[in-house]
Coordinates of C-alpha atoms in Angstrom, one line a residue:
M1035 CA -32.4 -223.6 69.7
L1036 CA -34.3 -221.7 67.1
A1037 CA -35.3 -223.1 63.7
V1038 CA -35.0 -220.4 61.1
D1039 CA -36.1 -220.2 57.4
T1040 CA -36.2 -217.6 54.8
E1041 CA -38.4 -217.1 51.7
T1042 CA -36.8 -215.2 48.9
T1043 CA -37.7 -213.6 45.5
G1044 CA -35.1 -215.9 43.9
P1045 CA -31.9 -217.9 44.6
N1046 CA -29.3 -215.3 43.7
P1047 CA -28.6 -212.2 45.8
Y1048 CA -26.0 -211.1 43.2
K1049 CA -28.8 -210.7 40.7
G1050 CA -31.0 -208.7 43.0
D1051 CA -32.9 -211.5 44.7
Q1052 CA -33.9 -210.7 48.3
V1053 CA -35.5 -212.1 51.4
Y1054 CA -39.1 -211.2 51.7
A1055 CA -40.1 -213.3 54.7
V1056 CA -38.3 -214.9 57.7
S1057 CA -39.9 -217.5 60.0
A1058 CA -38.5 -218.9 63.2
C1059 CA -39.7 -221.4 65.9
N1060 CA -38.0 -222.2 69.2
S1061 CA -38.0 -225.6 71.0
Y1062 CA -41.0 -224.5 73.1
G1063 CA -43.2 -224.1 70.0
T1064 CA -43.2 -220.3 70.0
Y1065 CA -43.0 -219.0 66.5
W1066 CA -42.3 -215.7 64.7
Y1067 CA -43.0 -214.6 61.2
W1068 CA -42.0 -211.4 59.5
Q1069 CA -43.0 -210.6 56.0
F1070 CA -41.8 -207.5 54.1
K1071 CA -43.6 -205.7 51.3
V1072 CA -42.4 -206.5 47.8
D1073 CA -42.9 -204.1 44.9
P1074 CA -44.7 -206.4 42.3
F1075 CA -43.2 -204.5 39.4
T1076 CA -39.5 -204.2 40.5
R1077 CA -39.4 -207.2 42.9
K1078 CA -37.5 -205.0 45.4
V1079 CA -38.2 -205.6 49.0
N1080 CA -38.9 -202.7 51.4
Y1081 CA -37.2 -203.6 54.7
D1082 CA -38.3 -201.9 57.9
P1083 CA -35.2 -201.3 60.0
S1084 CA -36.9 -201.9 63.3
T1085 CA -38.1 -205.3 62.1
V1086 CA -34.6 -206.3 60.8
E1087 CA -33.4 -205.3 64.3
D1088 CA -36.0 -207.5 65.9
I1089 CA -34.9 -210.4 63.8
Q1090 CA -31.3 -209.8 64.7
L1091 CA -32.1 -209.7 68.5
L1092 CA -34.0 -213.0 68.2
L1093 CA -31.1 -214.7 66.4
D1094 CA -28.6 -213.4 68.9
S1095 CA -30.7 -214.9 71.7
Y1096 CA -30.6 -218.5 70.4
I1097 CA -28.4 -221.0 68.6
P1098 CA -30.1 -220.9 65.2
V1099 CA -30.8 -224.1 63.1
Y1100 CA -31.1 -223.9 59.3
H1101 CA -31.6 -226.3 56.5
N1102 CA -29.0 -225.1 54.0
A1103 CA -27.5 -222.4 56.2
L1104 CA -25.2 -221.2 53.5
F1105 CA -28.1 -220.0 51.4
D1106 CA -30.2 -218.5 54.3
L1107 CA -27.2 -216.8 55.9
K1108 CA -26.0 -215.3 52.6
M1109 CA -29.5 -214.0 51.8
M1110 CA -30.0 -212.6 55.4
S1111 CA -26.7 -210.9 55.4
C1112 CA -27.8 -208.9 52.3
M1113 CA -30.7 -207.5 54.3
G1114 CA -28.3 -206.4 57.1
I1115 CA -28.5 -209.4 59.4
K1116 CA -25.2 -210.2 61.1
I1117 CA -24.1 -213.9 60.6
P1118 CA -24.0 -215.8 63.9
S1119 CA -20.7 -217.2 65.0
F1120 CA -22.3 -220.5 65.8
Y1121 CA -25.2 -222.3 64.1
H1122 CA -26.5 -225.7 63.1
D1123 CA -27.2 -226.8 59.6
T1124 CA -29.5 -229.9 59.0
L1125 CA -28.5 -230.2 55.3
P1126 CA -24.9 -231.5 55.8
A1127 CA -26.2 -233.4 58.8
S1128 CA -28.6 -235.3 56.6
H1129 CA -25.7 -236.2 54.2
I1130 CA -23.7 -237.5 57.2
Y1131 CA -26.7 -239.4 58.4
N1132 CA -27.4 -241.1 55.1
S1133 CA -26.0 -239.9 51.8
N1134 CA -28.3 -242.2 49.7
I1135 CA -31.6 -240.5 50.6
S1136 CA -33.3 -237.3 49.5
H1137 CA -32.1 -234.2 51.4
N1138 CA -35.2 -232.2 50.7
L1139 CA -36.5 -230.9 54.0
K1140 CA -40.1 -232.2 53.4
D1141 CA -38.7 -235.7 52.5
L1142 CA -36.5 -235.8 55.6
A1143 CA -39.4 -234.7 57.8
Y1144 CA -41.5 -237.5 56.5
L1145 CA -38.7 -240.1 56.5
L1146 CA -37.3 -239.3 60.0
L1147 CA -40.2 -237.8 61.9
D1148 CA -43.3 -239.1 60.0
I1149 CA -44.5 -235.6 59.3
K1150 CA -46.7 -235.6 56.2
D1151 CA -46.4 -233.0 53.5
D1152 CA -50.2 -232.4 53.0
D1153 CA -49.7 -228.8 54.1
E1154 CA -47.9 -228.1 50.8
T1155 CA -50.9 -229.1 48.8
K1156 CA -53.1 -226.7 50.8
F1157 CA -50.5 -224.0 50.3
L1158 CA -50.2 -224.5 46.6
D1159 CA -54.0 -224.4 46.3
L1160 CA -54.1 -221.0 48.2
M1161 CA -51.2 -219.7 46.0
A1162 CA -53.1 -220.6 42.8
K1163 CA -56.2 -218.8 44.1
E1164 CA -54.1 -215.7 45.0
R1165 CA -52.4 -215.7 41.6
R1166 CA -55.7 -215.7 39.9
I1167 CA -56.9 -212.8 42.0
R1168 CA -53.7 -210.8 41.5
K1169 CA -53.6 -211.5 37.8
K1170 CA -57.0 -209.9 37.5
E1171 CA -55.8 -206.9 39.6
Y1172 CA -52.7 -206.3 37.6
C1173 CA -54.0 -206.8 34.1
W1174 CA -55.1 -203.5 32.6
N1175 CA -55.5 -201.9 29.2
L1176 CA -52.1 -200.6 28.0
T1177 CA -53.8 -197.6 26.4
E1178 CA -54.7 -196.5 29.9
P1179 CA -51.4 -196.8 31.8
F1180 CA -51.6 -197.7 35.5
K1181 CA -55.4 -197.6 35.7
G1182 CA -55.4 -201.0 37.4
A1183 CA -52.7 -200.1 39.9
K1184 CA -54.4 -197.2 41.5
G1185 CA -55.0 -197.5 45.2
R1186 CA -52.5 -200.3 45.8
N1187 CA -50.0 -199.8 48.6
Y1188 CA -46.7 -201.6 48.2

């Protein structure tokens, strides 16, 4: 089995939202992470065809497991990934297990596996720091167009 998750620029591929990162981990603890460059002005993702092919090969080698597979598979199909004929989805499984609990993955991990969510706090702190840095990088005087964007490679 292979746990798979995507990170996207938004929830709706029909409005141009795209996958910008894919992560996976097998039952032996081997993990993979692919992140694609996103243009900060257009929010368009630049997919490297060989990387997309690598993701497809990995997915074809395992039975993938998703949390909300319908979303992940829809988003991944928009980047050229073929939808597997067989997969597991923990979201409907959590509803079958107990429909009266939260079905958020973090909540389920804590409730069923006693995995704490303190990593989210660390992540949010890092993101806040990164946003402050990027805000400084992308704020420039409008009378001098693109002065602040020189030298950036996206």
